Coordinates of C-alpha atoms and ligand atoms in Angstrom, one line a residue:
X1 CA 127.5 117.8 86.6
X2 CA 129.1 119.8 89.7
X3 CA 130.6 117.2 92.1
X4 CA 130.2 117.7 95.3
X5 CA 134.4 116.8 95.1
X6 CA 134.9 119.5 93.0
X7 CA 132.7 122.1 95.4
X8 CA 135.8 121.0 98.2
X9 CA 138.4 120.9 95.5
X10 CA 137.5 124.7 94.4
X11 CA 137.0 125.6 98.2
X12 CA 140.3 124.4 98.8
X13 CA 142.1 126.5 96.1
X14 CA 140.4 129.0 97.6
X15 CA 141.6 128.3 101.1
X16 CA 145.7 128.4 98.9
X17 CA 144.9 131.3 97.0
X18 CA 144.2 133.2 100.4
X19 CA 147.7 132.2 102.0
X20 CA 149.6 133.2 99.0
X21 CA 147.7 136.7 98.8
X22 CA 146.8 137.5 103.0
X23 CA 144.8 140.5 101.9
X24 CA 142.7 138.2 100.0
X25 CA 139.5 137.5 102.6
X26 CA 139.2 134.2 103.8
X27 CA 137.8 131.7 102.0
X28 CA 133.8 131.4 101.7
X29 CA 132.9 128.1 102.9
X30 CA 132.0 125.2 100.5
X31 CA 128.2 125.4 99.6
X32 CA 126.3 123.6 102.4
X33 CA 124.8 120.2 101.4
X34 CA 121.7 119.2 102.6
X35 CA 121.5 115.4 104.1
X36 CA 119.4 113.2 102.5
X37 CA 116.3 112.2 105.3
X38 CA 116.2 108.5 106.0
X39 CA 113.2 106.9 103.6
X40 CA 110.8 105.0 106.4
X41 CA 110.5 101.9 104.8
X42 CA 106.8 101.7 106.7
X43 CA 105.7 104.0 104.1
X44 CA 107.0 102.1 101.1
X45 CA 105.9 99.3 102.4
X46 CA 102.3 101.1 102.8
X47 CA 102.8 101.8 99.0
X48 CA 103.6 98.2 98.0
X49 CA 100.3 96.8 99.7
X50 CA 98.4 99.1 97.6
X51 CA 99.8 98.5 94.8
X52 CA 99.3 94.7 96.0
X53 CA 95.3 95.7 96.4
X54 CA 95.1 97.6 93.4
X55 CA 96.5 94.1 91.6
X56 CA 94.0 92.2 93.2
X57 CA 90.9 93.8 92.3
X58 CA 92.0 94.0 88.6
X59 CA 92.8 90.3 87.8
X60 CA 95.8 89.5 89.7
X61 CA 98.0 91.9 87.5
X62 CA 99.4 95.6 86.9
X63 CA 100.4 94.9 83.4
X64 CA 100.0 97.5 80.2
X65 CA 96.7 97.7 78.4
X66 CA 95.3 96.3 82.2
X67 CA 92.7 97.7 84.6
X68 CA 95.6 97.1 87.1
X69 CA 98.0 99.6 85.2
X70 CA 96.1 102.2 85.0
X71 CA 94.7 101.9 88.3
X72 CA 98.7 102.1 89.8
X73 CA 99.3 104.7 87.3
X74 CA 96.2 106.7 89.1
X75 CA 97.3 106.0 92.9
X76 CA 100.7 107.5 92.3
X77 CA 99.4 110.3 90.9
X78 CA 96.5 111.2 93.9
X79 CA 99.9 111.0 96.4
X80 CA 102.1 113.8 94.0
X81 CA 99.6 115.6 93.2
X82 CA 98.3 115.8 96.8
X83 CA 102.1 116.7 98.2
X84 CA 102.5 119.5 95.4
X85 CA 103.5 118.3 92.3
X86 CA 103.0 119.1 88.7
X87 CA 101.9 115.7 87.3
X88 CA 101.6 115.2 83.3
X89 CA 100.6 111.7 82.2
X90 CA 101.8 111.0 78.8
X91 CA 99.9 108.7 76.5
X92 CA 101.1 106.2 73.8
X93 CA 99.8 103.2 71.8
X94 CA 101.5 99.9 72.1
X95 CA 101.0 96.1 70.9
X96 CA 97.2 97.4 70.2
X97 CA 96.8 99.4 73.9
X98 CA 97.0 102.9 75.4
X99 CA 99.9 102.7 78.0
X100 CA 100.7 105.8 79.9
X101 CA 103.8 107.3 81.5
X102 CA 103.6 109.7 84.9
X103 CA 105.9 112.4 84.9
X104 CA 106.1 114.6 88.1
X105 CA 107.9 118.1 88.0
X106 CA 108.8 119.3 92.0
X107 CA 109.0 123.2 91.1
X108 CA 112.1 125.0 91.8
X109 CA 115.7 124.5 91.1
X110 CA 117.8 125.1 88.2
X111 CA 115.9 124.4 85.0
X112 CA 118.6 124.0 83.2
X113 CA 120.0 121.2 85.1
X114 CA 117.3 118.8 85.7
X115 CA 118.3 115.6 87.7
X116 CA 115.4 113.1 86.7
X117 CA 114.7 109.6 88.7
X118 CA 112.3 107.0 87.1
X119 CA 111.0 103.4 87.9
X120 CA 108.7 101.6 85.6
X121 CA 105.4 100.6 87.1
X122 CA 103.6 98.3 85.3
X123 CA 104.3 94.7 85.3
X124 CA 104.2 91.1 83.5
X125 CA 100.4 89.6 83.3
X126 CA 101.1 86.3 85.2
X127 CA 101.3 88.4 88.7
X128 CA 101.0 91.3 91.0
X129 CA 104.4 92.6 90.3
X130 CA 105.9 93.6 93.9
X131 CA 109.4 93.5 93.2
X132 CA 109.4 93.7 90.1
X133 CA 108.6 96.7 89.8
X134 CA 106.6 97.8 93.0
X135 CA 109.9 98.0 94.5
X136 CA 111.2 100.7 92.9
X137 CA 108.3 102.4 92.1
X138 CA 107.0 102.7 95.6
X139 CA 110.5 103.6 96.8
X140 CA 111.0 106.6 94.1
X141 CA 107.3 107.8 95.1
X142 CA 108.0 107.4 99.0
X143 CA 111.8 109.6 98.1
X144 CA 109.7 112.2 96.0
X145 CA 107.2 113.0 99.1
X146 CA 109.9 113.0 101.7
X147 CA 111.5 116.0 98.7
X148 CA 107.9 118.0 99.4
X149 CA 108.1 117.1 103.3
X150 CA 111.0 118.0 103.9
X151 CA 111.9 122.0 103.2
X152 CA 114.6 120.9 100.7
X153 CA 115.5 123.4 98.3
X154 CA 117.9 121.3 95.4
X155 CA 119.8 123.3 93.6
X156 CA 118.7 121.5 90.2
X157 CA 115.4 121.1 88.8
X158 CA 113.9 117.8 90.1
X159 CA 112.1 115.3 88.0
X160 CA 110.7 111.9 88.6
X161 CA 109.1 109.0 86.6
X162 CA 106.7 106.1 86.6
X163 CA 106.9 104.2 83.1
X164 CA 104.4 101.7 81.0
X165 CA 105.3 99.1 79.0
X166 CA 108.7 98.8 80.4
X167 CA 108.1 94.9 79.7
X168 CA 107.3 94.9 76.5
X169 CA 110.4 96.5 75.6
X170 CA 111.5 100.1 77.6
X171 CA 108.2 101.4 75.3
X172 CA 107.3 104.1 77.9
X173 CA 110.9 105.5 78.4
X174 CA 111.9 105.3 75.1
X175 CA 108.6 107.5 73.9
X176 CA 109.6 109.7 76.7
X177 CA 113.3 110.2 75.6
X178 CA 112.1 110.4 71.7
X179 CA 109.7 113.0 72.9
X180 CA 111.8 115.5 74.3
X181 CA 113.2 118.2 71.9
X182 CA 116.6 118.6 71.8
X183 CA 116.8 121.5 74.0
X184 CA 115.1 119.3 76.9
X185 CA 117.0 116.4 76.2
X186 CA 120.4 118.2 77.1
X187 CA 118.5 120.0 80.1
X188 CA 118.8 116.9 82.1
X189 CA 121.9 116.4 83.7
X190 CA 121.5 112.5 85.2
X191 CA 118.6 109.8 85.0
X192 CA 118.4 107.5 88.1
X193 CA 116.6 104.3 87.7
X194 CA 114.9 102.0 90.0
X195 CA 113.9 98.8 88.9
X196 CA 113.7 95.2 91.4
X197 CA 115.2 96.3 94.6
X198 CA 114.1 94.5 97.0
X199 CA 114.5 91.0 95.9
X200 CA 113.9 88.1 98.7
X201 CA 118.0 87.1 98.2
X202 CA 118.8 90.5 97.3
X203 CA 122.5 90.9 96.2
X204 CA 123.8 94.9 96.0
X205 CA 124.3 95.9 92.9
X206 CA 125.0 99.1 91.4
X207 CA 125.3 99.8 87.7
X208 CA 128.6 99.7 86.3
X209 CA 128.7 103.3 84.8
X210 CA 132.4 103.1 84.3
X211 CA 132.8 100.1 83.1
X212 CA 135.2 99.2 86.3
X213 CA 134.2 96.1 86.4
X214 CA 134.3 95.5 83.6
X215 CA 130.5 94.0 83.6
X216 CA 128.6 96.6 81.2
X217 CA 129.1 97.4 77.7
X218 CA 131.5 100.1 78.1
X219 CA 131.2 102.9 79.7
X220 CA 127.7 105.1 80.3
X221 CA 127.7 109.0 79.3
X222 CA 130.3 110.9 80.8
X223 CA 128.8 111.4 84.5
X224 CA 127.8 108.4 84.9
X225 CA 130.8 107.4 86.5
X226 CA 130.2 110.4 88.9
X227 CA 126.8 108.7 89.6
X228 CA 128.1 105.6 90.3
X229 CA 130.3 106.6 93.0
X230 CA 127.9 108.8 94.9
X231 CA 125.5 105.5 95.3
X232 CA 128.4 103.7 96.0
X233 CA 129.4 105.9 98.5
X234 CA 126.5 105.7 100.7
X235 CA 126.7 102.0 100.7
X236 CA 130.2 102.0 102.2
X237 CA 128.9 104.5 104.7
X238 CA 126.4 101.5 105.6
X239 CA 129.3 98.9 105.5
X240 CA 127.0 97.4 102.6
X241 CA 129.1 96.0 99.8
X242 CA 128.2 96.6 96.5
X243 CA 129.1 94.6 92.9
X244 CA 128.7 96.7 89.6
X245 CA 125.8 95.2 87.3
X246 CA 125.8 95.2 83.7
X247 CA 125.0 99.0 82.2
X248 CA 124.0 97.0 79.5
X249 CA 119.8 98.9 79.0
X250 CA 118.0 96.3 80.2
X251 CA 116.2 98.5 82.1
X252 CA 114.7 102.4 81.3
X253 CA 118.0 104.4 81.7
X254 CA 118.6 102.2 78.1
X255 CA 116.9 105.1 76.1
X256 CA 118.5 107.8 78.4
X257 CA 122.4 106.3 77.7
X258 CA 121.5 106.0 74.4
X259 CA 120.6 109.7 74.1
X260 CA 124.2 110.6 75.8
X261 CA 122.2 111.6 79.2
X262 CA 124.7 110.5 82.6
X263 CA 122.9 107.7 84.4
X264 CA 122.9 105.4 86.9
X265 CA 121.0 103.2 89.5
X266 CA 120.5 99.9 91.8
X267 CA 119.4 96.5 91.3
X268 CA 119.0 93.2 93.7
X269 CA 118.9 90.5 90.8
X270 CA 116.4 89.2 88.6
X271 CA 116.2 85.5 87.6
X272 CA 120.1 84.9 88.3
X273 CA 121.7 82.5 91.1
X274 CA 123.2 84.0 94.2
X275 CA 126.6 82.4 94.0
X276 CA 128.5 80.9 97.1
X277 CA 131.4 83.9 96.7
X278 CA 128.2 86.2 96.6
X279 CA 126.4 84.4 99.9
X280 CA 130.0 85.4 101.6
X281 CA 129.2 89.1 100.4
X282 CA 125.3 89.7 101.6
X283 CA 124.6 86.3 103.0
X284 CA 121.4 84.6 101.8
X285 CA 121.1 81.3 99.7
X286 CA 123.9 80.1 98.0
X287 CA 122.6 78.8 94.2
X288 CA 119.1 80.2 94.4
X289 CA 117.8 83.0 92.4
X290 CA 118.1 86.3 93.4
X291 CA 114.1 86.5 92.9
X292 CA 113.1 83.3 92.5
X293 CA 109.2 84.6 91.4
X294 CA 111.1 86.8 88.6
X295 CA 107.9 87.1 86.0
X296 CA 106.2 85.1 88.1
X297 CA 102.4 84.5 89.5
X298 CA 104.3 84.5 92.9
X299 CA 105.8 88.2 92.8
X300 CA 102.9 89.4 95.4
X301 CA 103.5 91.3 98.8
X302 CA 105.5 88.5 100.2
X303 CA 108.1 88.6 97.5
X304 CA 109.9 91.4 99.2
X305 CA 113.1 91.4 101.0
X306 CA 112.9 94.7 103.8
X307 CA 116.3 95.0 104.3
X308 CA 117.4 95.4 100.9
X309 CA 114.4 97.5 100.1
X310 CA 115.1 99.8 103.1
X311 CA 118.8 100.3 102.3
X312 CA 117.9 100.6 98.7
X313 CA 115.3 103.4 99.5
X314 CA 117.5 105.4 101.8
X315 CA 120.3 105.5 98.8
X316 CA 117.8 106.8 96.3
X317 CA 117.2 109.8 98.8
X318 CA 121.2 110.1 99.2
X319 CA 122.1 110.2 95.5
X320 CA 119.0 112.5 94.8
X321 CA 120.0 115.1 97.6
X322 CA 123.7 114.9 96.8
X323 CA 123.4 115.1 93.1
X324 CA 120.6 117.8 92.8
X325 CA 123.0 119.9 95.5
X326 CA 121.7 122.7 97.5
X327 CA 120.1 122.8 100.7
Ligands
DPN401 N1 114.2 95.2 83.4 C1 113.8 94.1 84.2 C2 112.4 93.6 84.1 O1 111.6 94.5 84.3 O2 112.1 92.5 83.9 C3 114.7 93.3 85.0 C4 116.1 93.9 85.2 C5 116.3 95.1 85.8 C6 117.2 93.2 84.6 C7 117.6 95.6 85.9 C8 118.5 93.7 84.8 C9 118.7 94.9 85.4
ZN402 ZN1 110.2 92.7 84.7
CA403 CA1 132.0 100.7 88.2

């Protein structure tokens, strides 16, 4: 994938290349970037209670082979489709049920280079399933309409995501992955993935693409390093300090490593403690889990830490902008 480094590092040869030659015409300047538009966290949030609702009238759950999935499954839909999208649900059998994956094609860009981002929306039976994975969900949704609001023209193709059965297994993204011919598979460039972030004693993680710390299972596809750094980067423009997290497919970019695609994403913790050296970090409670209603009856509307999902939110936009390119 381009960098946005390497755009600067090519302008700046450039920039050499015209004082060693002066009839040489100045150098063009490097390719404008659009900014990435700040994510209101009101809307997310608006997103979340529905999904909230939409668990409440279906038996307290959003789970596969439930009223409650297919009724999520539905609601993203109506808001793409309404803002412009091409929406394709795709169908699969699993553990006796039909389970279903959104996908949502914005048209334009490069369709050779797609950048694809992706949250799984259904969750456990025992509970509503707002962090885990409203969060991400309703925060990939909330970055694909501010895509249609805003004018942006990415230079690559943009896709997005909503998986099923991503708790009994990674069923939806794997079918999806399997799915593709190999033609498609190699068309997409990087897979961002969403998936609990904004636990109620959020730490920042970002996955470990590169293996610096050491916390994955090696290093992720070649680019994934690349993604890794452009999410870190705009949480050091925040003063936000980030940890790496294990690259290690226990989420849906498993089935996207595994097929050699670049990926990348964010996480605020599952069932694990928040140490003391981490409460120094992000502040919160010291020996408390990072979602304490992890697969829980309790993961409802007030299982949700704003902060973390806001800063969360706005870094989705910022690595989809930057990595797609254009303006
Ligand atoms: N995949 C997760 C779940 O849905 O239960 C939790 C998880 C996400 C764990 C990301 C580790 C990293
Ligand atoms: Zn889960
Ligand atoms: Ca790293």
């Amino acid at each position: 994938m381009k960098s946005r480094l390497l755009a600067l590092a090519g302008a700046a040869a450039l920039a050499a290349g015209a004082l060693a030659a002066p009839t040489t015409a100045a150098a063009a300047p490097a390719p404008a970037v659009a900014a990435a538009p700040d994510i209101p966290i009101a809307n997310v949030k608006a997103h979340l209670a529905q999904l909230q609702s939409i668990a409440t009238a279906n038996g307290g759950n959003r789970a596969h082979g439930q009223p409650g999935f297919r009724a999520s499954l539905d609601y993203v839909k109506a808001r793409l489709d309404a803002a412009g999208y091409q929406t394709t649900i795709q169908s699969f059998t699993a553990s006796g049920a039909t389970g279903y994956n959104l996908i949502a094609d914005w048209p334009g860009g490069d369709a050779n280079q797609v950048l694809m981002t992706g949250a799984h929306l259904d969750g456990v039976r025992a509970g509503a399933g707002i962090n885990d994975n409203g969060s991400g969900s309703a925060a990939v949704l909330e970055t694909a309409l501010a895509v249609a609001r805003s004018g942006y023209r990415p230079a690559k193709h943009l896709r997005f995501g909503w998986w099923g059965a991503e708790e009994l297994g990674l069923i939806g993204s794997n079918r999806y992955v399997a799915s593709l011919p190999a033609a498609e598979r190699t068309k997409i460039k990087g897979y961002l993935n969403y998936d609990m972030i904004g636990s109620p004693n959020p730490g920042y993680f970002v996955y470990d693409g590169d293996n610096s710390d050491g916390v994955g299972s090696g290093p992720g596809p070649a680019g994934s390093a690349e993604i890794e750094r452009t999410i870190n980067g705009y949480f050091s423009g925040i003063g936000v300090p980030t940890r790496g997290t294990d690259f290690d497919g226990r989420s849906d970019y498993g089935p996207f490593i595994r097929a050699g695609i670049p990926a990348g994403g964010t996480f605020t913790g599952a069932e694990g403690r928040k140490t003391a050296a981490q409460v120094q970090l992000w502040g919160g409670q010291s020996g408390v889990a990072f979602d304490r209603c992890y697969h829980g009856s309790c993961d409802s509307s007030s299982n949700i830490n704003d902060t973390a999902l806001d800063r969360n939110s706005d870094s989705i936009a910022h690595a989809v902008w930057t990595l797609a390119g254009g303006a």
